[in-house]
XYZ file of C-alpha atoms in Angstrom:
259
model
C 0.108 -0.049 -0.239
C 2.928 2.447 0.863
C 4.642 1.398 -2.546
C 1.236 2.232 -4.217
C 0.662 5.551 -2.704
C 4.391 6.773 -3.226
C 5.173 5.061 -6.484
C 6.315 8.168 -8.438
C 8.752 9.055 -5.770
C 10.121 5.432 -4.782
C 10.352 4.163 -7.987
C 13.933 4.307 -9.668
C 12.861 4.633 -13.165
C 9.962 5.327 -15.357
C 8.262 1.913 -15.676
C 7.577 2.411 -19.510
C 11.120 3.211 -20.512
C 13.222 0.586 -22.088
C 16.902 0.091 -22.351
C 17.926 -2.310 -24.985
C 21.191 -2.915 -23.071
C 19.389 -4.390 -20.159
C 16.981 -6.853 -21.911
C 16.265 -9.862 -19.663
C 19.047 -8.535 -17.250
C 19.354 -10.703 -14.148
C 18.762 -9.362 -10.599
C 21.388 -8.206 -8.404
C 21.672 -11.649 -6.522
C 22.289 -13.616 -9.895
C 25.353 -13.885 -11.532
C 25.538 -10.998 -14.015
C 23.343 -8.748 -12.179
C 24.009 -4.974 -10.970
C 22.643 -2.803 -8.290
C 21.304 -0.352 -11.024
C 18.614 -2.971 -11.736
C 17.871 -4.534 -8.392
C 15.355 -6.977 -9.746
C 16.633 -7.140 -13.055
C 14.923 -6.302 -16.661
C 12.295 -7.428 -18.813
C 12.159 -8.695 -22.293
C 12.525 -5.247 -23.734
C 14.938 -3.661 -20.986
C 12.418 -2.458 -18.690
C 13.247 -2.027 -14.809
C 11.198 -4.820 -13.047
C 11.438 -3.103 -9.806
C 9.672 0.076 -10.990
C 7.051 -1.913 -12.887
C 6.528 -3.932 -10.012
C 6.083 -0.746 -7.872
C 3.955 1.004 -10.354
C 1.910 -2.297 -10.662
C 0.861 -2.260 -6.881
C -0.931 1.072 -7.825
C -2.891 -0.525 -10.413
C -3.902 -3.394 -8.322
C -4.777 -1.672 -5.309
C -6.613 1.281 -7.262
C -8.853 -1.458 -8.787
C -9.385 -3.298 -5.547
C -10.432 0.050 -3.822
C -12.715 1.364 -6.692
C -14.414 -1.833 -6.912
C -14.759 -2.616 -3.144
C -16.180 0.769 -2.609
C -18.694 0.384 -5.369
C -19.522 -3.017 -4.223
C -19.768 -2.328 -0.648
C -21.994 0.602 -0.867
C -24.430 -0.962 -3.557
C -24.473 -4.436 -1.936
C -25.060 -3.091 1.617
C -27.863 -0.840 0.390
C -29.679 -3.578 -1.294
C -28.980 -6.145 1.599
C -30.490 -3.873 4.062
C -33.382 -3.219 1.782
C -33.992 -6.767 1.189
C -33.806 -7.934 5.070
C -35.827 -4.860 6.326
C -38.516 -4.564 3.714
C -38.938 -8.235 3.068
C -41.745 -9.457 0.669
C -41.283 -8.426 -2.815
C -38.101 -6.399 -2.323
C -36.545 -9.318 -0.450
C -37.361 -11.858 -3.168
C -36.475 -9.463 -6.131
C -33.174 -8.607 -4.762
C -32.167 -12.179 -3.663
C -33.202 -13.596 -7.067
C -30.895 -10.849 -8.707
C -28.025 -12.080 -6.338
C -28.666 -15.642 -7.415
C -28.529 -14.833 -11.001
C -25.257 -12.811 -10.787
C -23.711 -15.662 -8.943
C -25.049 -17.902 -11.898
C -23.592 -15.902 -14.638
C -19.902 -17.170 -15.655
C -17.791 -14.238 -15.009
C -14.774 -15.190 -17.108
C -17.182 -15.997 -20.217
C -18.599 -12.537 -19.708
C -15.132 -10.927 -19.426
C -13.868 -12.550 -22.379
C -16.939 -11.558 -24.636
C -16.970 -7.849 -23.542
C -13.214 -7.623 -24.111
C -13.699 -8.878 -27.393
C -16.517 -6.417 -28.197
C -15.254 -3.262 -26.576
C -11.518 -3.991 -26.088
C -9.481 -4.416 -23.159
C -9.214 -1.489 -20.910
C -8.984 -0.547 -17.310
C -12.567 1.039 -17.203
C -13.869 -2.318 -18.498
C -12.083 -4.241 -15.757
C -13.642 -1.827 -13.054
C -17.081 -2.129 -14.526
C -16.859 -5.943 -14.801
C -15.665 -6.406 -11.290
C -17.993 -3.862 -9.665
C -20.997 -5.644 -11.440
C -19.946 -8.901 -9.914
C -18.696 -7.747 -6.380
C -21.860 -6.535 -4.724
C -23.791 -9.775 -4.294
C -21.567 -10.891 -1.346
C -22.223 -7.899 0.536
C -26.193 -7.968 -0.177
C -26.364 -11.543 1.062
C -24.154 -11.019 4.222
C -25.941 -7.790 5.299
C -29.451 -9.099 4.335
C -28.945 -12.133 6.923
C -27.775 -9.745 9.486
C -30.649 -7.357 8.803
C -33.266 -10.169 9.336
C -31.583 -10.388 12.854
C -31.349 -6.810 13.967
C -34.870 -5.712 12.660
C -36.505 -7.736 15.504
C -34.347 -6.250 18.150
C -36.033 -4.122 20.916
C -34.224 -0.912 20.027
C -35.618 -1.141 16.486
C -39.036 -1.746 17.658
C -38.644 1.294 19.933
C -37.674 3.417 17.071
C -40.812 2.480 15.157
C -43.027 3.289 18.192
C -41.295 6.461 18.260
C -42.387 7.159 14.681
C -39.002 6.831 12.710
C -39.347 6.404 9.039
C -37.949 3.098 7.512
C -35.174 5.018 5.838
C -34.165 6.512 9.273
C -34.443 3.006 10.882
C -32.188 1.605 8.102
C -29.657 4.259 8.307
C -29.511 5.102 12.030
C -30.159 1.742 13.633
C -29.496 -1.244 11.149
C -26.573 0.068 9.268
C -24.086 0.492 12.497
C -25.078 -2.940 13.333
C -23.807 -4.420 9.969
C -20.981 -2.008 9.115
C -18.440 -4.136 11.021
C -19.305 -7.436 8.749
C -18.912 -5.148 5.619
C -15.663 -3.958 6.731
C -14.510 -7.542 7.173
C -15.953 -8.805 4.050
C -14.281 -6.145 2.265
C -10.816 -6.748 3.503
C -11.263 -10.230 2.686
C -12.002 -9.523 -0.948
C -9.250 -7.412 -1.555
C -7.116 -10.416 -2.341
C -9.771 -12.046 -4.587
C -10.052 -8.870 -6.633
C -6.361 -8.447 -6.983
C -6.301 -12.262 -8.110
C -9.149 -11.752 -10.544
C -7.572 -8.723 -11.991
C -4.095 -10.289 -12.469
C -5.876 -13.407 -14.040
C -7.656 -11.054 -16.712
C -4.504 -9.177 -17.354
C -2.547 -12.582 -17.651
C -5.261 -13.688 -20.333
C -4.890 -10.308 -22.243
C -8.374 -9.037 -21.167
C -7.498 -6.845 -18.336
C -5.180 -3.959 -18.080
C -3.858 -3.459 -21.671
C 0.090 -3.122 -22.330
C 2.299 -1.468 -21.719
C 0.861 -0.548 -18.415
C 2.605 -2.482 -15.601
C -0.230 -4.756 -14.238
C 1.205 -7.745 -12.392
C -0.859 -10.177 -14.297
C 0.214 -8.971 -17.724
C 3.974 -9.069 -16.397
C 3.535 -12.649 -15.551
C 2.073 -13.359 -18.843
C 4.958 -11.604 -20.721
C 7.731 -13.782 -18.990
C 6.086 -17.100 -19.803
C 8.487 -17.639 -22.622
C 11.667 -16.985 -20.755
C 10.606 -19.020 -17.732
C 13.545 -21.583 -18.415
C 16.159 -18.987 -18.723
C 15.000 -15.778 -17.103
C 12.461 -16.895 -14.371
C 12.749 -13.557 -12.432
C 10.581 -11.714 -15.224
C 7.489 -13.904 -14.132
C 8.350 -14.873 -10.581
C 8.809 -11.538 -9.161
C 5.580 -9.978 -10.187
C 3.986 -13.202 -9.349
C 5.605 -13.201 -5.814
C 4.258 -9.455 -5.476
C 0.727 -11.064 -6.190
C 1.164 -13.534 -3.578
C 2.513 -11.377 -0.840
C -0.202 -8.681 -1.590
C -3.007 -11.178 -1.281
C -1.537 -12.887 1.750
C -1.228 -9.838 3.550
C -4.804 -8.785 2.928
C -6.105 -12.055 3.816
C -4.173 -11.743 7.271
C -5.586 -8.171 7.761
C -9.299 -9.619 6.944
C -8.664 -12.358 9.801
C -7.413 -9.835 12.263
C -10.359 -7.680 11.497
C -12.736 -10.314 12.025
C -11.246 -11.305 15.381
C -11.071 -7.559 16.309
C -14.883 -6.885 15.488
C -16.173 -10.096 17.173
C -16.054 -9.936 20.894
C -16.499 -13.874 21.201
C -13.258 -14.470 18.977
C -11.481 -12.025 21.041
C -12.056 -13.730 24.227
C -10.489 -16.768 22.904
């Protein structure tokens, strides 16, 4: 996250600038490597360290925008379904089931062929498929909270359904939304990397981690670092956010804090 925020200042070089004298240059700890290119160079002489640093900005930007959209939309629909019940509950939950039933990868392939791969397309696709998890979780919790005494007291006091949902239901579900969002960061980064790896995500020459792994496939036997280093960045980032999600779940659940 720090590298993503300060990428223009901590990156030693322009991630798009190539130096043909550094084509497939080895990292500093491999024979022939130099401190000038700490992690080596790629197939056209671009600095891998700079590309990995700027790639973190792309991955976390995608995850942040998609999660913000998915969390807001999913939480609003989940609270509406759980509190209103009846027609609204049935309609929203069937929409959730429909979204889960649609093959995401097939939709991504078709839309990329029709509209062309782009960052905006990745954001739209991931946002369209990220909200159902939030909706299903918040709907289940809302069904419990709406029967609590403090919600009944708010009804008797004359509070409107919108006010009850915003002032009394939302604070009760926000903890699970934060935990769910932190756990989904890793999945979104992996999904974006897979799309970029397949050529239907972030288009070249932008330094997306998935496309960097794909670019190094043909050199995996002789220059493994071209693929392994961005792949390791994906692994460590997903690993770290999964740990963060587990910690947040334990922190917000008093039953787990007592263990």
